[in-house]
Coordinates of C-alpha atoms and ligand atoms in Angstrom, one line a residue:
Chain A
M230 CA 87.6 94.1 68.0
M231 CA 89.2 94.6 71.5
D232 CA 92.3 92.6 72.0
C233 CA 92.4 89.7 74.5
E234 CA 94.6 91.5 77.2
R235 CA 92.2 94.0 77.6
I236 CA 88.9 92.0 77.4
A237 CA 89.6 90.4 80.7
D238 CA 89.3 93.8 82.5
Y239 CA 85.6 94.0 81.8
F240 CA 84.4 90.5 82.7
G241 CA 83.5 91.7 86.2
A242 CA 81.2 94.2 84.9
V243 CA 79.7 92.1 82.2
Y244 CA 79.3 89.3 84.6
E245 CA 77.4 91.4 87.0
G246 CA 75.7 93.3 84.3
D247 CA 77.3 96.5 85.2
S248 CA 78.7 97.5 82.0
D249 CA 77.1 100.1 79.2
T250 CA 75.4 97.9 76.4
Q251 CA 78.3 99.0 74.0
T252 CA 80.8 97.6 76.0
E253 CA 78.8 94.6 76.6
K254 CA 78.1 94.0 72.9
M255 CA 81.9 94.6 72.4
V256 CA 83.2 91.8 75.0
K257 CA 80.1 89.4 73.7
D258 CA 81.3 89.8 70.5
H259 CA 84.8 89.2 71.2
L260 CA 83.9 86.1 73.4
K261 CA 81.5 84.8 70.5
S262 CA 84.9 84.6 68.3
C263 CA 87.8 83.9 70.6
A264 CA 87.8 80.5 72.2
A265 CA 90.7 81.4 74.7
C266 CA 88.6 84.4 76.2
R267 CA 85.5 82.5 76.5
E268 CA 87.3 79.6 78.3
D269 CA 88.7 82.4 80.8
F270 CA 85.4 84.0 81.1
K271 CA 83.7 80.6 81.7
W272 CA 86.4 80.2 84.8
Y273 CA 85.7 83.6 86.1
G274 CA 82.0 82.8 86.2
V275 CA 83.0 79.3 87.9
T276 CA 85.1 81.3 90.5
I277 CA 82.3 83.5 91.5
Q278 CA 80.0 80.7 91.7
A279 CA 82.4 78.6 93.6
L280 CA 82.9 81.2 96.1
A281 CA 79.2 82.1 96.5
N282 CA 78.6 78.3 97.1
L283 CA 80.9 78.1 100.0
E284 CA 78.7 76.4 102.9
Q285 CA 77.2 78.6 105.3
V286 CA 78.7 78.1 109.0
A287 CA 76.4 79.2 111.9
P288 CA 77.6 80.2 115.3
P289 CA 77.2 78.0 118.2
N290 CA 74.0 78.1 119.9
D291 CA 75.4 79.6 123.2
F292 CA 77.5 82.2 121.4
L293 CA 75.7 85.2 123.1
K294 CA 76.3 83.3 126.6
Q295 CA 79.7 82.8 125.9
L296 CA 80.2 86.6 124.7
N297 CA 78.4 87.9 127.8
A298 CA 80.8 85.9 129.9
R299 CA 83.7 87.2 128.2
I300 CA 82.4 90.8 128.4
D301 CA 81.7 90.4 132.1
K302 CA 85.1 89.4 132.6
N303 CA 86.3 93.0 132.0
P304 CA 89.6 91.8 130.5
S305 CA 90.4 95.0 128.4
L306 CA 93.7 95.9 129.7
F307 CA 94.8 92.1 129.9
Q308 CA 93.5 91.2 126.5
S309 CA 94.7 94.4 124.9
I310 CA 98.1 93.8 126.0
I311 CA 97.6 90.2 124.5
S312 CA 96.7 91.5 121.2
Q313 CA 99.4 94.1 121.6
I314 CA 101.9 91.5 121.6
K315 CA 100.2 89.5 118.8
N316 CA 100.4 92.8 116.7
L317 CA 103.8 93.3 117.5
M318 CA 104.8 90.1 116.5
N319 CA 102.6 90.1 113.6
S320 CA 104.7 93.4 112.1
I321 CA 107.9 91.8 112.4
P322 CA 108.7 90.3 109.0
T323 CA 110.4 87.1 110.4
A324 CA 109.7 83.8 111.2
P325 CA 107.2 82.8 114.0
V326 CA 108.2 83.5 117.3
P327 CA 108.2 80.8 120.2
V328 CA 105.3 81.2 122.5
G329 CA 107.5 81.3 125.3
A330 CA 109.1 84.5 124.1
M331 CA 105.6 86.1 123.5
S332 CA 104.5 85.3 127.2
L333 CA 107.9 86.5 128.6
A334 CA 107.5 89.8 126.7
F335 CA 104.0 89.9 128.0
V336 CA 105.2 89.6 131.5
T337 CA 108.1 92.0 130.9
V338 CA 105.5 94.6 129.6
C339 CA 103.0 93.9 132.5
A340 CA 105.7 94.3 134.9
F341 CA 106.8 97.8 133.6
L342 CA 103.0 99.0 133.3
V343 CA 102.9 98.6 137.0
Y344 CA 106.4 99.5 138.0
N345 CA 108.0 103.1 137.4
Y346 CA 111.2 104.2 138.1
P347 CA 111.6 108.0 139.1
P348 CA 112.6 109.8 136.1
E349 CA 115.9 110.8 137.5
L350 CA 117.1 107.5 137.7
S351 CA 116.1 106.5 134.3
Q352 CA 119.3 105.9 132.5
I353 CA 118.7 104.1 129.8
G354 CA 120.7 101.2 129.2
K355 CA 120.8 100.6 133.0
S356 CA 117.5 100.3 134.1
G357 CA 116.1 98.4 131.5
L358 CA 115.6 94.8 130.8
S359 CA 116.1 93.5 127.3
L360 CA 114.9 90.4 126.0
N361 CA 116.4 88.5 123.5
S362 CA 115.2 85.4 121.4
T363 CA 117.8 83.5 119.9
S364 CA 117.3 82.1 116.3
Q365 CA 118.7 78.7 116.6
N366 CA 116.3 77.3 119.4
G367 CA 114.3 80.1 120.6
A368 CA 115.8 80.1 123.8
I369 CA 115.1 83.3 126.0
T370 CA 117.4 85.4 128.1
V371 CA 116.6 88.2 130.1
E372 CA 119.6 90.4 130.9
P373 CA 120.1 94.1 131.7
A374 CA 120.1 95.9 128.3
S375 CA 123.6 96.6 126.8
R376 CA 122.3 98.9 124.4
P377 CA 124.4 102.2 124.1
V378 CA 122.7 105.2 125.2
D379 CA 121.8 107.3 122.4
P380 CA 122.7 111.0 123.2
R381 CA 119.6 112.1 121.2
M382 CA 117.5 110.4 123.9
V383 CA 119.1 112.2 127.0
A384 CA 119.2 115.5 125.3
S385 CA 116.4 117.9 125.4
A386 CA 112.9 116.8 125.8
P387 CA 110.6 119.0 123.6
F388 CA 107.7 117.6 125.6
S389 CA 106.8 119.0 129.2
S390 CA 110.0 118.7 131.1
Q391 CA 108.3 117.5 134.4
T392 CA 107.5 114.0 132.6
A393 CA 110.0 111.9 131.7
P394 CA 110.2 111.6 128.2
F395 CA 111.5 108.0 127.9
S396 CA 110.5 105.0 129.7
H397 CA 112.3 102.0 130.8
A398 CA 111.5 98.7 129.3
Y399 CA 113.2 97.7 126.0
V400 CA 112.1 94.5 124.2
P401 CA 114.4 94.1 121.2
Y402 CA 113.8 91.2 119.1
D403 CA 116.6 89.5 117.8
G404 CA 115.0 86.6 115.8
P405 CA 115.8 84.6 112.9
G406 CA 116.4 86.5 109.8
R407 CA 116.9 89.9 111.6
S408 CA 120.8 90.8 112.0
S409 CA 121.4 92.5 115.3
A410 CA 123.1 95.3 113.2
V411 CA 121.2 98.8 113.5
S412 CA 119.7 99.5 109.9
W413 CA 120.0 102.8 109.0
R414 CA 116.8 105.2 108.7
F415 CA 115.6 108.7 108.7
P416 CA 115.9 109.9 112.5
T417 CA 112.2 110.7 113.7
V418 CA 110.6 113.0 116.2
A419 CA 110.4 109.9 118.4
D420 CA 114.2 109.2 118.0
E421 CA 114.7 112.7 119.2
I422 CA 112.9 112.4 122.6
G423 CA 113.6 108.7 122.6
A424 CA 110.1 107.5 123.1
D425 CA 107.4 106.1 121.2
N426 CA 105.3 103.4 123.0
L427 CA 103.0 102.7 120.3
T428 CA 103.1 103.0 116.6
V429 CA 99.9 103.7 114.6
E430 CA 100.2 103.0 110.8
S431 CA 97.1 104.3 109.1
P432 CA 96.3 105.5 105.5
Q433 CA 94.8 108.6 106.8
I434 CA 96.9 110.0 109.7
D435 CA 94.5 113.2 110.0
L436 CA 91.6 110.5 110.6
A437 CA 93.6 108.5 112.9
L438 CA 94.7 111.8 114.9
K439 CA 90.8 112.9 114.8
T440 CA 89.9 109.7 116.2
L441 CA 92.4 109.7 119.0
K442 CA 91.2 113.4 120.1
E443 CA 87.7 112.3 119.9
I444 CA 87.9 109.3 122.1
L445 CA 90.4 110.7 124.8
P446 CA 87.5 112.5 126.8
D447 CA 85.4 109.3 126.9
I448 CA 88.4 107.3 128.4
Q449 CA 89.1 110.0 130.9
G450 CA 92.4 110.9 128.9
K451 CA 94.2 114.0 127.8
L452 CA 96.5 115.1 125.2
V453 CA 99.7 116.3 126.7
D454 CA 101.5 117.6 123.6
E455 CA 101.4 117.2 119.6
K456 CA 104.3 117.2 117.1
F457 CA 104.0 117.2 113.3
R458 CA 107.0 116.3 111.0
N459 CA 105.4 116.5 107.5
A460 CA 108.5 115.8 105.5
F461 CA 108.5 112.2 106.8
G462 CA 104.4 112.0 106.9
E463 CA 104.3 111.3 110.6
A464 CA 102.8 113.0 113.9
L465 CA 103.7 112.3 117.4
V466 CA 101.3 112.9 120.3
A467 CA 102.0 112.2 124.0
V468 CA 98.7 111.3 126.2
I469 CA 97.8 110.7 129.6
I470 CA 95.0 107.9 129.9
P471 CA 94.0 105.4 132.7
S472 CA 96.1 102.2 132.5
S473 CA 92.8 100.3 132.4
R474 CA 91.4 102.3 129.1
Y475 CA 94.7 101.3 127.1
G476 CA 92.8 98.5 125.4
D477 CA 89.7 100.9 124.5
L478 CA 92.3 103.3 122.9
T479 CA 94.0 100.8 120.7
S480 CA 90.6 99.1 119.6
A481 CA 89.3 102.4 118.8
L482 CA 92.1 103.4 116.5
V483 CA 92.1 99.7 114.8
N484 CA 88.1 100.2 114.3
H485 CA 88.6 103.8 112.6
G486 CA 91.0 102.6 110.1
A487 CA 94.5 102.1 111.5
I488 CA 96.0 99.3 109.7
E489 CA 98.3 98.3 112.6
V490 CA 98.6 99.3 116.0
G491 CA 101.8 98.2 117.5
A492 CA 105.5 98.6 117.7
K493 CA 105.4 98.7 113.7
S494 CA 108.6 100.2 112.7
R495 CA 110.4 100.5 116.0
E496 CA 109.7 96.9 117.4
S497 CA 113.7 96.8 118.6
D498 CA 113.2 99.3 121.0
S499 CA 109.6 100.0 122.0
P500 CA 109.5 101.0 125.4
A501 CA 106.5 100.4 127.8
P502 CA 104.1 103.1 128.6
A503 CA 105.1 105.2 131.5
K504 CA 103.2 105.3 134.7
V505 CA 102.3 108.7 135.8
D506 CA 100.5 107.9 138.9
S507 CA 98.7 104.8 140.5
R508 CA 95.9 105.0 137.8
N509 CA 97.5 106.6 134.8
V510 CA 100.0 106.1 132.2
R511 CA 101.9 108.1 129.5
L512 CA 102.0 107.0 126.2
Y513 CA 103.9 108.5 123.3
I514 CA 101.9 107.6 120.1
R515 CA 103.4 107.6 116.7
F516 CA 101.5 108.1 113.5
T517 CA 103.0 106.8 110.5
Q518 CA 101.5 107.1 106.9
A519 CA 100.4 103.6 105.5
P520 CA 99.8 102.9 101.7
K521 CA 96.3 104.0 100.7
Chain B
M39 CA 85.5 70.9 78.9
T40 CA 83.7 73.2 76.8
L41 CA 80.7 75.4 77.4
D42 CA 78.5 77.3 75.0
L43 CA 78.1 80.8 75.5
E44 CA 74.3 80.6 76.1
T45 CA 75.0 78.2 79.2
I46 CA 77.7 80.8 80.6
L47 CA 75.1 83.6 79.8
N48 CA 72.3 81.7 81.8
L49 CA 74.6 81.5 84.6
I50 CA 75.3 85.3 84.7
C51 CA 71.5 85.9 85.0
L52 CA 71.3 83.5 88.0
T53 CA 74.2 85.1 89.8
I54 CA 72.9 88.5 89.1
A55 CA 69.6 87.8 90.6
S56 CA 71.3 86.0 93.8
V57 CA 73.5 88.9 94.2
S58 CA 70.8 91.5 94.1
L59 CA 68.8 89.6 96.3
V60 CA 71.3 89.5 99.1
G61 CA 72.1 93.1 98.3
S62 CA 69.0 94.5 99.0
S63 CA 68.4 92.7 102.2
T64 CA 71.4 94.2 103.9
D65 CA 70.6 97.5 103.1
N66 CA 68.0 98.5 105.4
N67 CA 69.6 98.8 109.0
D68 CA 68.9 102.3 110.2
D69 CA 66.4 100.7 112.7
D70 CA 69.5 99.7 114.5
E71 CA 69.5 103.5 115.8
E72 CA 67.2 103.0 118.8
L73 CA 69.0 99.8 120.2
V74 CA 72.5 101.5 119.5
K75 CA 71.3 104.5 121.8
R76 CA 70.1 102.1 124.4
C77 CA 73.0 100.2 124.4
A78 CA 75.3 103.3 124.4
G79 CA 73.2 104.3 127.4
G80 CA 74.2 101.0 129.2
D81 CA 71.1 98.7 128.2
R82 CA 72.8 95.3 128.0
E83 CA 69.4 93.8 126.7
A84 CA 69.7 96.3 123.6
F85 CA 73.2 95.1 123.0
N86 CA 72.1 91.2 123.4
D87 CA 69.5 92.1 120.6
L88 CA 72.0 93.6 118.3
V89 CA 74.4 90.8 118.8
L90 CA 71.5 88.2 118.0
K91 CA 70.7 90.2 115.1
Y92 CA 74.5 90.2 113.5
Q93 CA 76.1 87.3 115.2
K94 CA 75.4 85.0 112.1
K95 CA 77.1 87.7 109.6
V96 CA 79.8 88.3 111.9
F97 CA 80.6 84.8 112.6
S98 CA 80.4 84.0 108.9
V99 CA 82.7 86.6 107.9
A100 CA 85.3 85.5 110.9
Y101 CA 85.0 82.2 109.8
R102 CA 85.9 83.0 106.1
F103 CA 88.9 85.0 107.8
V104 CA 90.5 82.1 109.5
G105 CA 88.8 79.1 108.0
D106 CA 88.3 77.3 111.4
P107 CA 85.1 77.2 113.9
E108 CA 87.1 77.7 117.1
E109 CA 89.1 80.3 115.8
A110 CA 86.1 81.9 114.2
N111 CA 84.1 81.8 117.4
D112 CA 87.0 83.5 119.3
L113 CA 87.2 86.0 116.5
A114 CA 83.6 86.6 116.4
Q115 CA 83.6 87.1 120.2
E116 CA 86.5 89.7 120.1
I117 CA 84.7 91.5 117.3
F118 CA 81.6 92.0 119.6
T119 CA 83.6 92.8 122.6
A120 CA 85.2 95.5 120.7
A121 CA 82.0 96.8 119.4
Y122 CA 80.6 96.6 123.2
Q123 CA 83.7 98.6 124.6
N124 CA 83.8 101.2 121.8
L125 CA 79.9 101.7 121.3
K126 CA 80.3 105.1 123.3
S127 CA 82.9 106.5 120.6
F128 CA 80.5 105.6 117.8
R129 CA 79.1 108.7 116.5
G130 CA 76.5 107.2 114.1
D131 CA 78.2 108.9 111.1
S132 CA 77.8 105.5 109.3
K133 CA 75.1 102.8 110.1
F134 CA 75.6 100.7 112.8
S135 CA 76.2 97.6 110.6
T136 CA 78.9 99.2 108.7
W137 CA 80.7 100.2 111.8
L138 CA 80.4 96.8 113.0
F139 CA 81.7 95.2 109.8
Q140 CA 84.7 97.7 109.7
I141 CA 85.8 96.3 113.2
A142 CA 85.1 92.9 112.0
T143 CA 87.2 93.2 108.6
N144 CA 90.0 94.9 110.5
R145 CA 90.1 92.4 113.2
G146 CA 89.7 89.5 110.8
K147 CA 92.5 90.6 108.5
N148 CA 94.6 91.1 111.6
R149 CA 93.9 87.4 112.7
F150 CA 94.4 86.4 109.3
K151 CA 98.0 87.8 109.1
Y152 CA 98.7 86.4 112.7
L153 CA 97.6 82.9 111.7
K154 CA 99.0 82.9 108.2
R155 CA 102.7 83.9 109.5
R156 CA 102.4 80.9 112.1
G157 CA 101.6 78.5 109.0
F158 CA 98.1 78.0 110.2
F159 CA 96.6 77.9 106.7
T160 CA 99.3 75.4 105.5
N161 CA 97.4 72.4 103.8
K162 CA 94.1 74.0 105.6
G163 CA 92.0 73.4 102.4
S164 CA 93.1 69.5 102.0
S165 CA 92.9 68.7 105.9
E166 CA 89.3 70.0 105.5
T167 CA 88.3 67.5 103.0
D168 CA 90.4 64.6 104.4
D169 CA 87.4 63.6 106.6
E170 CA 85.7 62.6 103.4
G171 CA 88.3 60.3 102.4
D172 CA 88.1 58.8 98.8
Q173 CA 84.8 60.7 98.0
S174 CA 87.3 63.4 96.4
H175 CA 88.1 61.2 93.6
R176 CA 84.5 61.1 92.5
A177 CA 84.2 64.6 92.5
L178 CA 87.1 65.2 90.1
P179 CA 85.8 67.0 87.4
D180 CA 85.9 65.3 83.9
Q181 CA 85.7 66.2 80.2
T182 CA 81.7 66.1 80.3
A183 CA 81.1 68.0 83.6
N184 CA 78.6 70.7 83.4
P185 CA 79.0 74.1 85.6
E186 CA 76.6 72.6 87.9
E187 CA 78.2 69.3 88.5
L188 CA 81.6 71.2 88.6
L189 CA 80.1 73.6 91.2
S190 CA 78.6 70.9 93.4
G191 CA 82.0 69.0 93.5
N192 CA 84.1 68.4 96.6
Q193 CA 87.5 69.1 94.8
I194 CA 86.3 72.4 93.6
R195 CA 85.4 73.6 97.4
K196 CA 88.8 72.5 98.5
A197 CA 90.3 74.3 95.4
V198 CA 88.6 77.5 96.3
I199 CA 89.6 77.4 99.9
E200 CA 93.1 77.0 99.4
A201 CA 93.1 79.7 96.6
I202 CA 91.5 82.1 99.0
N203 CA 93.9 81.2 101.9
E204 CA 96.7 81.9 99.5
L205 CA 95.5 85.5 98.8
E206 CA 96.7 88.5 100.2
P207 CA 94.8 89.9 103.0
D208 CA 93.4 92.8 100.9
H209 CA 92.3 90.5 98.4
R210 CA 90.8 87.8 100.9
E211 CA 89.0 90.8 102.6
I212 CA 87.3 92.1 99.5
V213 CA 86.3 88.5 98.3
I214 CA 84.8 87.6 101.5
L215 CA 82.6 90.6 101.7
R216 CA 81.3 90.4 98.0
D217 CA 81.6 87.1 96.6
I218 CA 81.1 85.2 99.8
E219 CA 78.9 87.3 102.1
G220 CA 77.2 89.3 99.1
L221 CA 77.2 92.8 100.3
S222 CA 76.6 95.5 98.0
Y223 CA 79.6 97.7 96.2
D224 CA 78.2 100.5 98.1
E225 CA 78.4 98.8 101.4
I226 CA 81.9 97.5 100.9
A227 CA 83.2 101.0 99.9
R228 CA 81.8 102.4 103.0
I229 CA 83.2 99.5 104.7
L230 CA 86.6 99.7 103.6
D231 CA 86.4 103.5 103.1
L232 CA 87.6 103.1 99.5
P233 CA 86.0 104.6 96.3
E234 CA 83.5 102.3 94.8
G235 CA 86.0 102.3 91.5
T236 CA 88.8 101.1 93.6
T237 CA 86.5 98.4 95.4
K238 CA 85.6 97.2 92.0
S239 CA 89.0 97.0 90.5
R240 CA 90.6 95.3 93.7
L241 CA 87.8 92.7 93.4
H242 CA 88.5 92.0 90.1
R243 CA 92.2 91.5 90.5
A244 CA 91.4 89.2 93.5
R245 CA 88.9 87.2 91.5
M246 CA 91.5 86.8 88.6
V247 CA 94.1 85.3 91.2
V248 CA 91.4 82.8 92.4
K249 CA 90.4 82.0 88.8
E250 CA 93.9 81.3 87.6
K251 CA 94.4 78.9 90.8
L252 CA 91.0 77.2 90.1
K253 CA 92.0 76.5 86.5
K254 CA 95.5 75.2 87.2
V255 CA 93.9 72.9 89.8
L256 CA 90.8 71.7 88.0
S257 CA 91.5 71.9 84.5
Ligands
LIG99 ZN1 90.5 86.8 73.2

């Protein structure tokens, strides 16, 4: 006779009539003779029934009207930045961030989306702003970044040299439970060129990259460079896209299975996208492996 | 409270019947192809038709992720907006409904994580039933309750909501798709891009978690 620990593994199959007759007979025989498993199986059924019995909810009558109004507002850039901030905050494993910090972060990101220093002025740490949220009261200070210049960041740029390989805004998060000490990790391709505007965490990097390449023509964007570092299971690409299509890009990545699109692992120093001209921005996108 | 095996098996047959009914009704959406083509060509009426066709399902999924009508409305609109904006990149490799549910579950899971981190779900289950005041006392199961009485009780509804609010996102997602929305395993496997075996074992683990919570609260 099957033992009690294994019997539960078959509950789902037996409950849904999805097991072969031999297994079904074994499970039923066990249930007949074992009160504990019988009780457990009863609760398994109660659980499924209770879930199925949850009340139905309907959308409001004017759902379509509301939706069309929302689409017509053409909020793609604005809303995508809001959702980027939400994603960014979401990916930081600490306590809630004050709304004020989010708003100010939003303003800061916006400011750097529309404002650009010429590359030759881009001495990191002087031209940037940092945003700090303190743990005690959620107060926010905006001050010139005092982050030391990482020599790797101003050294060689493996990407096209007429493009500034790093941009100018840093939004470090210094909230509760997060020490200001820099934690050690493997240097990444992004470290070496000092940039990754966006991190895409996906269980299938290949698929995420393919999705990116497929949608670029649709949004009038282009791939500028591409680097792999297989030992760390990541890829880094540089793209130039119209700033208004930023939301489309991130949405498409999320819709094609990326788990997180935000500043997942470099939240303490993720720069804003650099402006190329009046219409286009350059983005460095890092693809990291998510657990399958 | 005890139940004989026959009652349990009867319950099983009922569930199988209802699940297969729902399953078969969601399996025949290839007729969206024409609407999707028109929509990608800029036909807003075609898009509206797709919205009208799927708004109930999408809203329902959204509601189950966030447990609040206003949040659900905002999330459902976000889902359709994303679909509208990305329809040009929809290659038709899958059915439109699968693609739409992929958007819905990705967005739903992200919103759930976001709200959860902010304590949105704390005491959510109990506050939903507060309006009904003392009625919840009457719904407490007693030793003689049969499954039907137990399942119709307010107490169990509250316990289920609390239990799924505590699930981790991957578990919540799969419970929503299968046990609440009644999608087929095949469809769920395609939406989540998982092998069917993984889909089933993940669902089983999620159900066991909910089951333990219900058992603790209700027995
Ligand atoms: Zn047993």
